[in-house]
Tab-separated table of C-alpha atoms and ligand atoms in Angstrom:
chain	number	residue	atom	x	y	z
M	788	UNK	CA	0.132	-0.027	0.120
M	789	UNK	CA	1.646	3.540	-0.842
M	790	UNK	CA	0.957	6.401	1.373
M	791	UNK	CA	0.579	9.144	-1.235
M	792	UNK	CA	0.461	13.100	0.318
M	793	UNK	CA	-0.306	15.988	-2.465
M	794	UNK	CA	0.265	19.965	-1.446
M	795	UNK	CA	0.200	19.742	2.062
M	796	UNK	CA	0.497	23.226	3.705
M	797	UNK	CA	-0.016	24.268	7.035
M	798	UNK	CA	0.714	27.455	9.015
M	799	UNK	CA	0.516	28.342	12.473
M	800	UNK	CA	-0.676	31.647	13.872
M	801	UNK	CA	0.977	34.044	11.562
M	802	UNK	CA	4.334	33.734	9.605
M	803	UNK	CA	5.348	30.170	11.140
M	804	UNK	CA	4.905	27.938	7.968
M	805	UNK	CA	5.399	24.707	9.365
M	806	UNK	CA	4.054	22.554	5.624
M	807	UNK	CA	4.787	24.502	2.549
M	808	UNK	CA	3.004	22.683	-0.577
M	809	UNK	CA	4.823	18.813	1.218
M	810	UNK	CA	3.774	16.113	-2.095
M	811	UNK	CA	4.800	12.988	-1.589
M	812	UNK	CA	4.427	9.405	-3.086
M	813	UNK	CA	5.931	7.002	0.041
M	814	UNK	CA	5.612	3.065	-0.760
M	815	UNK	CA	5.876	-0.208	1.341
M	816	UNK	CA	9.125	-0.310	3.823
M	817	UNK	CA	10.907	1.902	5.747
M	818	UNK	CA	10.887	5.126	4.447
M	819	UNK	CA	12.950	7.718	5.956
M	820	UNK	CA	11.681	11.793	6.386
M	821	UNK	CA	14.711	13.617	7.256
M	822	UNK	CA	15.767	17.374	8.316
M	823	UNK	CA	16.481	19.589	11.099
M	824	UNK	CA	14.999	20.289	14.490
M	825	UNK	CA	11.981	22.763	13.221
M	826	UNK	CA	11.500	21.678	9.774
M	827	UNK	CA	7.835	20.100	10.137
M	828	UNK	CA	8.435	16.403	10.858
M	829	UNK	CA	5.937	16.517	13.591
M	830	UNK	CA	3.989	18.533	11.851
M	831	UNK	CA	3.458	16.139	9.025
M	832	UNK	CA	3.707	12.788	11.109
M	833	UNK	CA	0.834	14.398	13.626
M	834	UNK	CA	-1.635	15.752	10.617
M	835	UNK	CA	-1.040	11.822	9.132
M	836	UNK	CA	-1.909	10.568	12.034
M	837	UNK	CA	-5.072	13.050	11.202
M	838	UNK	CA	-4.200	14.394	15.099
M	839	UNK	CA	-4.669	17.484	13.020
M	840	UNK	CA	-5.966	19.326	10.277
M	841	UNK	CA	-3.752	20.631	7.502
M	842	UNK	CA	-4.719	24.252	6.234
M	843	UNK	CA	-5.160	22.353	2.151
M	844	UNK	CA	-3.944	18.997	0.997
M	845	UNK	CA	-4.868	15.651	-0.135
M	846	UNK	CA	-3.577	12.158	1.880
M	847	UNK	CA	-4.490	8.479	0.368
M	848	UNK	CA	-3.246	5.822	2.289
M	849	UNK	CA	-4.013	2.822	0.113
M	850	UNK	CA	-8.108	3.555	-0.782
M	851	UNK	CA	-8.666	5.592	2.382
M	852	UNK	CA	-9.018	9.086	1.969
M	853	UNK	CA	-7.467	10.128	5.070
M	854	UNK	CA	-8.349	13.228	5.666
M	855	UNK	CA	-12.549	12.258	4.954
M	856	UNK	CA	-12.255	9.271	6.541
M	857	UNK	CA	-9.885	10.045	9.999
M	858	UNK	CA	-11.853	6.901	11.706
M	859	UNK	CA	-11.001	4.393	8.818
M	860	UNK	CA	-7.291	5.701	8.520
M	861	UNK	CA	-6.878	5.234	12.720
M	862	UNK	CA	-8.309	1.440	12.146
M	863	UNK	CA	-5.469	1.039	10.590
M	864	UNK	CA	-2.597	3.052	11.906
M	865	UNK	CA	-0.376	2.501	15.023
M	866	UNK	CA	1.539	5.944	16.653
M	867	UNK	CA	4.541	6.406	18.375
M	868	UNK	CA	4.652	10.096	19.075
M	869	UNK	CA	7.758	12.150	19.976
M	870	UNK	CA	6.765	11.971	24.059
M	871	UNK	CA	4.180	9.730	25.114
M	872	UNK	CA	3.211	9.014	28.871
M	873	UNK	CA	3.693	5.480	30.879
M	874	UNK	CA	2.704	4.756	34.311
M	875	UNK	CA	6.440	4.100	36.094
M	876	UNK	CA	4.591	2.007	38.846
M	877	UNK	CA	3.176	-0.700	36.238
M	878	UNK	CA	4.950	-3.722	34.542
M	879	UNK	CA	5.622	-3.411	31.211
M	880	UNK	CA	3.422	-6.718	30.353
M	881	UNK	CA	0.644	-4.887	33.168
M	882	UNK	CA	1.163	-1.704	30.644
M	883	UNK	CA	0.673	-3.407	27.111
M	884	UNK	CA	-2.432	-5.499	28.647
M	885	UNK	CA	-3.732	-1.777	29.918
M	886	UNK	CA	-3.014	-0.275	26.447
M	887	UNK	CA	-4.707	-3.703	24.690
M	888	UNK	CA	-8.097	-3.608	27.156
M	889	UNK	CA	-8.409	0.378	25.689
M	890	UNK	CA	-7.721	-0.933	22.490
M	891	UNK	CA	-11.048	-2.689	22.786
M	892	UNK	CA	-9.195	-6.795	22.860
M	893	UNK	CA	-11.804	-7.138	26.200
M	894	UNK	CA	-11.613	-11.351	26.023
M	895	UNK	CA	-9.262	-12.386	28.330
M	896	UNK	CA	-7.361	-15.189	26.472
M	897	UNK	CA	-7.097	-13.210	23.373
M	898	UNK	CA	-5.456	-9.884	24.873
M	899	UNK	CA	-2.885	-12.283	26.273
M	900	UNK	CA	-1.875	-13.804	23.804
M	901	UNK	CA	-1.464	-10.345	21.786
M	902	UNK	CA	0.493	-9.413	24.853
M	903	UNK	CA	2.718	-12.216	25.415
M	904	UNK	CA	3.463	-12.099	21.345
M	905	UNK	CA	3.705	-8.366	21.360
M	906	UNK	CA	6.592	-8.384	24.110
M	907	UNK	CA	8.867	-11.450	22.256
M	908	UNK	CA	8.578	-9.062	19.381
M	909	UNK	CA	9.698	-6.184	20.584
M	910	UNK	CA	12.151	-8.438	22.977
M	911	UNK	CA	11.029	-7.546	26.056
M	912	UNK	CA	9.758	-10.478	27.173
M	913	UNK	CA	12.504	-11.306	29.686
M	914	UNK	CA	11.875	-8.207	31.570
M	915	UNK	CA	7.919	-8.364	31.558
M	916	UNK	CA	7.625	-8.230	35.092
M	917	UNK	CA	9.999	-4.848	36.206
M	918	UNK	CA	8.237	-1.389	36.617
M	919	UNK	CA	8.409	1.031	33.295
M	920	UNK	CA	9.835	3.187	35.836
M	921	UNK	CA	13.225	1.569	35.690
M	922	UNK	CA	13.369	1.293	32.190
M	923	UNK	CA	16.658	2.370	29.689
M	924	UNK	CA	15.972	4.561	26.835
M	925	UNK	CA	15.661	1.872	24.299
M	926	UNK	CA	13.502	-0.632	26.723
M	927	UNK	CA	10.753	2.212	26.772
M	928	UNK	CA	10.860	3.127	23.122
M	929	UNK	CA	10.161	-0.581	22.153
M	930	UNK	CA	7.721	-0.935	24.934
M	931	UNK	CA	6.041	2.193	22.479
M	932	UNK	CA	6.562	0.582	19.479
M	933	UNK	CA	4.664	-2.546	20.873
M	934	UNK	CA	2.085	0.005	22.317
M	935	UNK	CA	1.829	1.289	18.840
M	936	UNK	CA	1.649	-2.280	16.953
M	937	UNK	CA	-0.997	-3.686	18.780
M	938	UNK	CA	-4.222	-2.715	16.362
M	939	UNK	CA	-1.557	-4.831	13.904
M	940	UNK	CA	-1.611	-1.481	11.837
M	941	UNK	CA	-0.733	-1.602	8.119
M	942	UNK	CA	0.951	1.772	8.647
M	943	UNK	CA	3.622	2.448	11.416
M	944	UNK	CA	4.321	6.064	11.985
M	945	UNK	CA	7.282	7.013	14.348
M	946	UNK	CA	8.669	10.130	15.645
M	947	UNK	CA	12.343	10.375	16.120
M	948	UNK	CA	12.360	7.038	18.561
M	949	UNK	CA	16.687	6.718	18.095
M	950	UNK	CA	16.880	10.023	19.495
M	951	UNK	CA	18.668	9.985	22.670
M	952	UNK	CA	19.455	6.196	22.464
M	953	UNK	CA	22.653	4.961	22.948
M	954	UNK	CA	24.432	3.242	19.500
M	955	UNK	CA	23.211	-0.436	20.519
M	956	UNK	CA	19.774	0.148	21.692
M	957	UNK	CA	19.265	2.170	18.350
M	958	UNK	CA	20.875	-1.206	16.460
M	959	UNK	CA	18.003	-2.576	17.865
M	960	UNK	CA	15.336	0.058	18.020
M	961	UNK	CA	16.260	-0.228	13.836
M	962	UNK	CA	16.187	-3.958	13.750
M	963	UNK	CA	12.890	-4.065	14.809
M	964	UNK	CA	11.422	-1.648	12.679
M	965	UNK	CA	12.572	-3.250	9.585
M	966	UNK	CA	11.010	-6.450	10.806
M	967	UNK	CA	7.996	-4.281	11.125
M	968	UNK	CA	8.347	-3.392	7.549
M	969	UNK	CA	7.446	-6.411	6.137
M	970	UNK	CA	3.587	-6.613	7.262
M	971	UNK	CA	3.388	-2.041	7.213
M	972	UNK	CA	4.967	0.664	5.619
M	973	UNK	CA	6.867	2.463	8.302
M	974	UNK	CA	7.462	6.056	8.352
M	975	UNK	CA	10.305	6.968	10.900
M	976	UNK	CA	11.232	10.543	11.060
M	977	UNK	CA	15.057	11.315	12.516
M	978	UNK	CA	17.650	14.234	11.837
M	979	UNK	CA	20.259	11.662	11.935
M	980	UNK	CA	21.519	10.601	8.617
M	981	UNK	CA	22.620	7.561	10.144
M	982	UNK	CA	18.803	6.194	10.994
M	983	UNK	CA	18.213	6.751	7.359
M	984	UNK	CA	21.401	5.257	5.576
M	985	UNK	CA	21.255	2.248	7.328
M	986	UNK	CA	17.503	0.950	7.027
M	987	UNK	CA	15.712	2.947	4.695
M	988	UNK	CA	14.696	2.157	0.702
M	989	UNK	CA	13.684	5.849	0.261
M	990	UNK	CA	13.650	8.667	1.811
M	991	UNK	CA	13.098	12.385	1.927
M	992	UNK	CA	14.656	15.142	3.054
M	993	UNK	CA	12.262	18.666	4.768
M	994	UNK	CA	14.036	21.807	5.486
M	995	UNK	CA	12.009	24.752	7.091
M	996	UNK	CA	8.424	22.423	5.404
M	997	UNK	CA	9.535	21.973	1.964
M	998	UNK	CA	10.395	18.777	0.547
M	999	UNK	CA	14.210	19.428	-1.103
M	1000	UNK	CA	14.745	15.648	-1.978
M	1001	UNK	CA	12.948	12.442	-2.368
M	1002	UNK	CA	14.628	9.047	-3.808
M	1003	UNK	CA	16.947	6.339	-3.007
M	1004	UNK	CA	19.590	7.465	-0.488
M	1005	UNK	CA	21.669	6.003	-3.582
M	1006	UNK	CA	20.191	7.950	-5.831
M	1007	UNK	CA	20.530	11.005	-3.842
M	1008	UNK	CA	24.132	10.124	-3.681
M	1009	UNK	CA	24.365	9.586	-7.264
M	1010	UNK	CA	23.144	13.200	-8.189
M	1011	UNK	CA	26.706	14.565	-6.036
M	1012	UNK	CA	28.718	12.187	-7.566
M	1013	UNK	CA	32.201	13.560	-9.235
M	1014	UNK	CA	30.941	17.023	-7.714
M	1015	UNK	CA	32.624	16.860	-4.518
M	1016	UNK	CA	36.451	18.010	-2.974
M	1017	UNK	CA	38.026	17.726	0.241
M	1018	UNK	CA	41.090	19.394	1.781
M	1019	UNK	CA	42.762	19.744	4.691
M	1020	UNK	CA	43.488	23.485	5.639
M	1021	UNK	CA	44.391	25.069	8.843
M	1022	UNK	CA	41.899	25.996	11.557
M	1023	UNK	CA	41.990	29.877	11.053
M	1024	UNK	CA	41.684	29.207	7.229
M	1025	UNK	CA	37.960	28.336	7.763
M	1026	UNK	CA	36.164	31.416	7.045
M	1027	UNK	CA	37.859	32.532	4.110
M	1028	UNK	CA	37.580	29.104	2.376
M	1029	UNK	CA	33.696	29.919	3.511
M	1030	UNK	CA	33.951	32.872	1.065
M	1031	UNK	CA	35.305	31.411	-1.633
M	1032	UNK	CA	34.182	28.219	-2.267
M	1033	UNK	CA	30.918	26.070	-1.891
M	1034	UNK	CA	31.529	24.806	1.834
M	1035	UNK	CA	29.307	22.003	2.990
M	1036	UNK	CA	30.739	21.111	5.878
M	1037	UNK	CA	33.787	21.701	7.697
M	1038	UNK	CA	34.536	19.093	10.748
M	1039	UNK	CA	37.845	19.943	13.367
M	1040	UNK	CA	40.067	16.623	12.817
M	1041	UNK	CA	43.588	16.714	14.839
M	1042	UNK	CA	45.980	19.772	14.154
M	1043	UNK	CA	43.198	21.362	11.141
M	1044	UNK	CA	39.944	21.485	9.963
M	1045	UNK	CA	38.465	19.406	6.753
M	1046	UNK	CA	35.848	20.906	4.466
M	1047	UNK	CA	33.588	19.116	2.376
M	1048	UNK	CA	33.029	21.722	-1.054
M	1049	UNK	CA	30.974	21.069	-4.317
M	1050	UNK	CA	32.150	21.969	-7.245
M	1051	UNK	CA	31.717	20.926	-10.764
M	1052	UNK	CA	35.389	21.322	-11.801
M	1053	UNK	CA	38.430	20.564	-9.906
M	1054	UNK	CA	39.281	23.461	-7.622
M	1055	UNK	CA	43.079	23.310	-7.839
M	1056	UNK	CA	44.490	24.392	-4.814
M	1057	UNK	CA	45.240	20.899	-3.379
M	1058	UNK	CA	41.138	19.988	-3.322
M	1059	UNK	CA	40.950	16.170	-4.007
M	1060	UNK	CA	38.062	14.392	-5.370
M	1061	UNK	CA	35.854	12.932	-2.621
M	1062	UNK	CA	33.246	9.538	-2.614
M	1063	UNK	CA	30.046	11.234	-1.547
M	1064	UNK	CA	27.826	10.082	1.270
M	1065	UNK	CA	24.683	10.308	2.328
M	1066	UNK	CA	26.070	13.011	5.266
M	1067	UNK	CA	27.363	15.312	2.466
M	1068	UNK	CA	24.018	14.396	0.354
M	1069	UNK	CA	21.886	16.248	3.662
M	1070	UNK	CA	24.804	19.054	3.868
M	1071	UNK	CA	24.432	20.064	0.668
M	1072	UNK	CA	20.445	19.566	0.411
M	1073	UNK	CA	20.592	22.190	3.319
M	1074	UNK	CA	22.983	24.646	2.454
M	1075	UNK	CA	21.234	24.999	-0.984
M	1076	UNK	CA	17.839	25.472	0.499
M	1077	UNK	CA	19.736	28.631	2.532
M	1078	UNK	CA	21.409	30.059	-0.725
M	1079	UNK	CA	17.599	30.195	-1.723
M	1080	UNK	CA	16.545	31.864	1.471
M	1081	UNK	CA	19.325	34.166	1.417
M	1082	UNK	CA	20.386	33.813	4.464
M	1083	UNK	CA	23.585	32.126	3.657
F	1492	ADP	P1	10.077	19.300	13.603
F	1492	ADP	O1	9.231	18.288	13.962
F	1492	ADP	O2	10.501	18.787	12.397
F	1492	ADP	O3	11.439	19.479	14.400
F	1492	ADP	P2	7.692	20.738	14.121
F	1492	ADP	O4	6.591	20.374	12.986
F	1492	ADP	O5	7.813	20.421	15.431
F	1492	ADP	O6	9.118	20.512	13.581
F	1492	ADP	O7	8.073	22.245	14.161
F	1492	ADP	C1	8.000	23.099	12.483
F	1492	ADP	C2	7.825	24.526	12.792
F	1492	ADP	O8	6.321	24.783	13.242
F	1492	ADP	C3	8.478	24.784	13.866
F	1492	ADP	O9	9.009	26.391	13.719
F	1492	ADP	C4	7.831	24.799	15.161
F	1492	ADP	O10	8.323	26.217	16.041
F	1492	ADP	C5	6.803	25.533	14.168
F	1492	ADP	N1	5.098	24.657	15.561
F	1492	ADP	C6	5.108	23.269	15.464
F	1492	ADP	N2	3.980	23.150	16.548
F	1492	ADP	C7	3.446	24.216	16.530
F	1492	ADP	C8	2.745	24.782	17.064
F	1492	ADP	N3	1.732	24.101	17.706
F	1492	ADP	N4	2.247	26.096	17.716
F	1492	ADP	C9	3.013	27.193	16.774
F	1492	ADP	N5	3.980	26.503	16.233
F	1492	ADP	C10	3.964	25.324	15.918
């Protein structure tokens, strides 16, 4: 099933245009929505989850007209918001049981079976009797995903689930999302390039309410291949290079700074060609956008 978003716009009060004519076609699998803080990711996620209305635009999930038929969408939706509350003194299995009851699983045996299967799926079976107040960030997120999966959704929306997780917990969560994508379209928002690089077959970059790119990560990387150059410079030369070249990133390294520059032709002056990665793509897109806005 495909999620189709057409010309979606949303403003908050005067001046803040959180979504500006956003159109996306999202195929099955894990889709990565990448963007800096304030890009509009949460606004888009909440709109898709039918928690708020856009000013204009259309959304279809398969044959469901999401804005006209929010009830139909909710029946097949799992949504993990950025912040969600849990009762700290409840055990993990009690928590899931509670949410399963709220979701309408009122038959005891059926609910017990579902809770058990979910605890196993998100790898919390061993700690099911522990109080969730003592859970690590990663365990908490996996429990949140189990809650979102109670209704066996066809569309799972997860808003920045890896924020604040250590690398091992992050990997475990990304593996889980990959598994889930066998049964549901998974829409993952993140400000971490690595999340998208590691698990998303398709992605979009959102910046200041605009979709600045969409496609397969490899496609986006191909688009700047042959135009990326690198040079090690002294730390105090950085500003001078920024005025002379299209610097997309600079990173301090031992004894100096490495700058990455986009240029159609060899800039000479000691630059060497560089094989781009997804982070270069991302910085390049965000730099281009700033140039368009005149704020660069
Ligand atoms: P992201 O999730 O990418 O960080 P958000 O969707 O949270 O982006 O925010 C996009 C923009 O809309 C930001 O400028 C933010 O300050 C603004 N915004 C978000 N929610 C509200 C709200 N409820 N009221 C007013 N402004 C908001």
